[in-house]
Short mmCIF file of C-alpha atoms in Angstrom, two decimals:
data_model
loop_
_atom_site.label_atom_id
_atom_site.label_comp_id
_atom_site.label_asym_id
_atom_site.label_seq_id
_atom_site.Cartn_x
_atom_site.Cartn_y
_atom_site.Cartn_z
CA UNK A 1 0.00 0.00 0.00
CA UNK A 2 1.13 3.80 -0.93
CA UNK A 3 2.75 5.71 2.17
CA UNK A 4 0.94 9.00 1.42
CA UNK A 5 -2.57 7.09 0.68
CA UNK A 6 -2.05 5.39 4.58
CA UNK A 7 -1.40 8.48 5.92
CA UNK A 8 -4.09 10.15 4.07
CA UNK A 9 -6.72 7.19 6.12
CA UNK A 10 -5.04 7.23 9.39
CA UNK A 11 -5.94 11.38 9.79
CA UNK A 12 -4.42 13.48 7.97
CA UNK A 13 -0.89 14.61 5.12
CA UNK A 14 2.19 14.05 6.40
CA UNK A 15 4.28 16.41 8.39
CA UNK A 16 6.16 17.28 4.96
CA UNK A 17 3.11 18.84 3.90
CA UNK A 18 1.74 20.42 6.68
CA UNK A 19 4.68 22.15 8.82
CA UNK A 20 7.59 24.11 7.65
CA UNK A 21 10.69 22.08 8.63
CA UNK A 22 11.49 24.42 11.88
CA UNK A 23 8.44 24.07 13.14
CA UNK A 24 8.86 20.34 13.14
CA UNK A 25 9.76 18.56 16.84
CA UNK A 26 13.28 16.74 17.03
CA UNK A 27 11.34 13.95 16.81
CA UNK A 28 9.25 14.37 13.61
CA UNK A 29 12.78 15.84 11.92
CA UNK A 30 13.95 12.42 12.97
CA UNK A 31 10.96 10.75 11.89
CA UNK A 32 11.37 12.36 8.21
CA UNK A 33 15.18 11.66 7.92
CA UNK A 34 15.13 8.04 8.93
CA UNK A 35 11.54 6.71 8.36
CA UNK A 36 10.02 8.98 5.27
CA UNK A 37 9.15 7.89 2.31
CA UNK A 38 12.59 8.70 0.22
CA UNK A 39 14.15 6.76 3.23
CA UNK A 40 15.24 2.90 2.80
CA UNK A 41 17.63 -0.34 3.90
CA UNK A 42 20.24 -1.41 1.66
CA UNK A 43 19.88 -5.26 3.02
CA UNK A 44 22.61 -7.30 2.19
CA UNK A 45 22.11 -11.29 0.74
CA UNK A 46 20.27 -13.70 2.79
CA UNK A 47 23.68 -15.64 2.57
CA UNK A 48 25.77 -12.77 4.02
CA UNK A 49 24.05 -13.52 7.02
CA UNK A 50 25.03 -11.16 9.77
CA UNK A 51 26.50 -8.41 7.59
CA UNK A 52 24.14 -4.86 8.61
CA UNK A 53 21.63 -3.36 6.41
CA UNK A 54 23.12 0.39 5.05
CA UNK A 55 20.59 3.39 4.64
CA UNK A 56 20.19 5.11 1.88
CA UNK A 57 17.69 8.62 0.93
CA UNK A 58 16.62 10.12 -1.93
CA UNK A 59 18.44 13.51 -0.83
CA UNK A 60 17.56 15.33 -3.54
CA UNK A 61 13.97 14.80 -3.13
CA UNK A 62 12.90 18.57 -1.36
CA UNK A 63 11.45 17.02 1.47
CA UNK A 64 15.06 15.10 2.26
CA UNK A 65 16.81 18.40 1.74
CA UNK A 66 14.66 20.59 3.85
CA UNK A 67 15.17 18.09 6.38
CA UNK A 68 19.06 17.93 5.98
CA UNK A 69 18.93 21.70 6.14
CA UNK A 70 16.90 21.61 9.35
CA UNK A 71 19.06 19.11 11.14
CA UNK A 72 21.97 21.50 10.46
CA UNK A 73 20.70 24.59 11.26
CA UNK A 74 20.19 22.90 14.71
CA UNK A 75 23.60 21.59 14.96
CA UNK A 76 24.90 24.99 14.24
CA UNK A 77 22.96 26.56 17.29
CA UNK A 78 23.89 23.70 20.02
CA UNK A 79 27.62 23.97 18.45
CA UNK A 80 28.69 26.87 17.21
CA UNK A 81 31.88 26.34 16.10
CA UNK A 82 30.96 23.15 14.12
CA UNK A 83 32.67 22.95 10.50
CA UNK A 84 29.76 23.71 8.06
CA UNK A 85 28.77 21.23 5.65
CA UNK A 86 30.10 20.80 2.80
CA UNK A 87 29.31 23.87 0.43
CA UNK A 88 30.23 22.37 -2.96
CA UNK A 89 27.46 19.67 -2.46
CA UNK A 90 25.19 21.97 -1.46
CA UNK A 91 25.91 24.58 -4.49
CA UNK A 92 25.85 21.26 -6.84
CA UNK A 93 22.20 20.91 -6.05
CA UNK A 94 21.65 24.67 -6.49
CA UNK A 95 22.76 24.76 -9.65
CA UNK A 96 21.06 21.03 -11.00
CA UNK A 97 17.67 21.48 -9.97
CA UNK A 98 15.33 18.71 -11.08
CA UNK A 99 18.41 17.32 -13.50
CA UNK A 100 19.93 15.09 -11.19
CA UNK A 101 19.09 11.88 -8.57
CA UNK A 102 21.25 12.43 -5.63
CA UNK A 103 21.30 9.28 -3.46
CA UNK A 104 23.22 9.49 -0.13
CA UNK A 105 24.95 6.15 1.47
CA UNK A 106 25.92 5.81 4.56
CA UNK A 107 29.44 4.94 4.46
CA UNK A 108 30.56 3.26 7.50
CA UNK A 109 34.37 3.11 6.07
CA UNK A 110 34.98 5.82 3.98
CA UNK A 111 38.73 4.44 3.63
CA UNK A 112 37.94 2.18 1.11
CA UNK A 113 36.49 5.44 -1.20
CA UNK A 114 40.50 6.41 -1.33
CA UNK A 115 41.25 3.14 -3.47
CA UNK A 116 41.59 4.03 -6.98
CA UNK A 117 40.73 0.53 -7.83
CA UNK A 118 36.87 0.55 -5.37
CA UNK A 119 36.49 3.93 -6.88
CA UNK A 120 36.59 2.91 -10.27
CA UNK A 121 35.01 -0.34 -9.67
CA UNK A 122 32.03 1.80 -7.88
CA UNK A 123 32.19 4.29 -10.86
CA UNK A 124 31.69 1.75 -13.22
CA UNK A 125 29.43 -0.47 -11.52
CA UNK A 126 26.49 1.89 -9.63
CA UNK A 127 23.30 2.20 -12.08
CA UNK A 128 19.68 3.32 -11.90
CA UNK A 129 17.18 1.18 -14.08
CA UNK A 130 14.63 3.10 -15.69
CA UNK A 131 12.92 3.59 -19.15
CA UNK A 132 14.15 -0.66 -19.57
CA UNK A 133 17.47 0.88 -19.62
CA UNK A 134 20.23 0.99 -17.04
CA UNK A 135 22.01 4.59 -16.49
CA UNK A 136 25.50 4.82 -15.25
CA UNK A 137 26.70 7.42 -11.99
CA UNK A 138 27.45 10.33 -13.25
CA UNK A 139 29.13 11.57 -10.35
CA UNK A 140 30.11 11.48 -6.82
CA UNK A 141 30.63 13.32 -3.30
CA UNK A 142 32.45 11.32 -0.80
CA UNK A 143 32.03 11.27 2.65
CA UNK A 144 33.44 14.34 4.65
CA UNK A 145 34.19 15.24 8.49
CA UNK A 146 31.01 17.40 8.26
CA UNK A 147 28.91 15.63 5.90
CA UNK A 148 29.50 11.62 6.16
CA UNK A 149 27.19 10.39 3.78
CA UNK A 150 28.57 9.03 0.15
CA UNK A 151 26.62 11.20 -2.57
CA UNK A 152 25.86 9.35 -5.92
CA UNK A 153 25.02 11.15 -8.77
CA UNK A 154 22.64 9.75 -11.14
CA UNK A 155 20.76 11.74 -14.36
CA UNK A 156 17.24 12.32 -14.34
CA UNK A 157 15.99 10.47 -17.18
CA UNK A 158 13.05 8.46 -16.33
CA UNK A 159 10.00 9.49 -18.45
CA UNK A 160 6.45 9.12 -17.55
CA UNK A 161 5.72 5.59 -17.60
CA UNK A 162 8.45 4.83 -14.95
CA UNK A 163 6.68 3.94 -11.69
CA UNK A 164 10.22 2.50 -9.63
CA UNK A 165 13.78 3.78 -9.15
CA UNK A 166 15.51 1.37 -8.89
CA UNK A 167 19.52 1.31 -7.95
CA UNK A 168 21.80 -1.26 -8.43
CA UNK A 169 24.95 -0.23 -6.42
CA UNK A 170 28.69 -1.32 -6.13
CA UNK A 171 29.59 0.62 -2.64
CA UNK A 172 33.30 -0.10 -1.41
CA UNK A 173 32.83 1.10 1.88
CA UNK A 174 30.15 -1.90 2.62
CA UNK A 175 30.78 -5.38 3.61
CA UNK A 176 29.44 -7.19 0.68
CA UNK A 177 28.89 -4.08 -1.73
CA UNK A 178 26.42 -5.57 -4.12
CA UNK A 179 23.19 -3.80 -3.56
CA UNK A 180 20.06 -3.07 -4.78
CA UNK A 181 17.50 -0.94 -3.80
CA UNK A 182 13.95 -0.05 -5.34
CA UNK A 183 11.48 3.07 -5.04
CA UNK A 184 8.17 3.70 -5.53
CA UNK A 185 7.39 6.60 -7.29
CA UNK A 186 4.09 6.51 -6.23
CA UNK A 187 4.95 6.71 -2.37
CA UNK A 188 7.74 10.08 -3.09
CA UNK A 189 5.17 12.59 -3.61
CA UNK A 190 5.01 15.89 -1.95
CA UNK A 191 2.29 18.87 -2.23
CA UNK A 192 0.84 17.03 -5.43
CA UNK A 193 4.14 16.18 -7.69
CA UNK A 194 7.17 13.40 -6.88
CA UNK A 195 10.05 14.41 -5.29
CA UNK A 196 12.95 12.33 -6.03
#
């Protein structure tokens, strides 16, 4: 079943829709940065068996970067002397809007980003399906002291028809990197139109 439709018959839109992002608790920015919609669990194979899931968000869906923003913004006021995140990210979106997928990883050992050999390998290897076609990364941000999510770049290309993102991922800083993870376009929709 559709996340927006079950929120729609429990009582009401989602937070995303109703509250600008300061207005939302700790607890409801929490809510929208781990348990949202554009939020998901890379699981690994059954037969890796003990190996952790990795999360991953659609972060440059404009619910995930309000969100983001928030979360800083309230870093900065309970430290402030804190680095500030990472400005050429942030300008990247600026200047791409609605041209790009941006999906952050959480990179447990960004370490093995530094080998030219992973790097490549994840270069070459890290797709989204759409359209019956499979489109390669067209870029990256790795992990920083103030931002420690990996940042894959993928183009916007999916046309009309496309109901799923899905992402098929080579990620070097994961015990057993093969991943895959799928969307719903249906369920990443904010005030009326998807946000992905």
């Amino acid at each position: 079943m559709y996340t927006a439709l079950v929120l729609l018959l429990l009582g009401g839109a989602p937070l995303w829709e109703t509250k600008a992002p300061e207005d939302w608790s700790d607890d409801e920015l929490a809510e929208v940065l781990t348990r949202s919609p554009w939020v998901k669990s890379l699981e690994p194979p059954v037969s890796a068996g003990g190996v952790p899931a990795v999360t991953v968000y659609l972060a440059g869906a404009q619910p995930m970067v309000d969100a983001e923003r928030e979360a800083e913004r309230r870093a900065r006021l309970k430290k402030p002397g804190e680095d500030p995140p990472e400005e050429e990210y942030r300008e990247f979106l600026r200047k791409n809007p609605g041209s790009v997928i941006v999906l952050a990883v959480e990179a447990p050992d960004s370490r093995a980003l530094r080998d030219p050999v992973e790097l490549r390998k994840m270069e070459e290897e890290c797709f989204l399906r759409g359209g019956g076609k499979k489109h390669k990364m067209t870029g990256h941000f790795p992990p920083s002291p103030s931002d420690p999510w990996l940042r894959l770049v993928f183009p916007r290309t999916l046309g009309p028809r496309d109901r799923r993102l899905v992402f098929e991922l080579y990620l070097p800083s994961v015990p057993t990197p093969y991943r895959t993870v799928e969307f719903d376009i249906r369920d990443l929709t904010c005030r009326g139109k998807p946000e992905y």
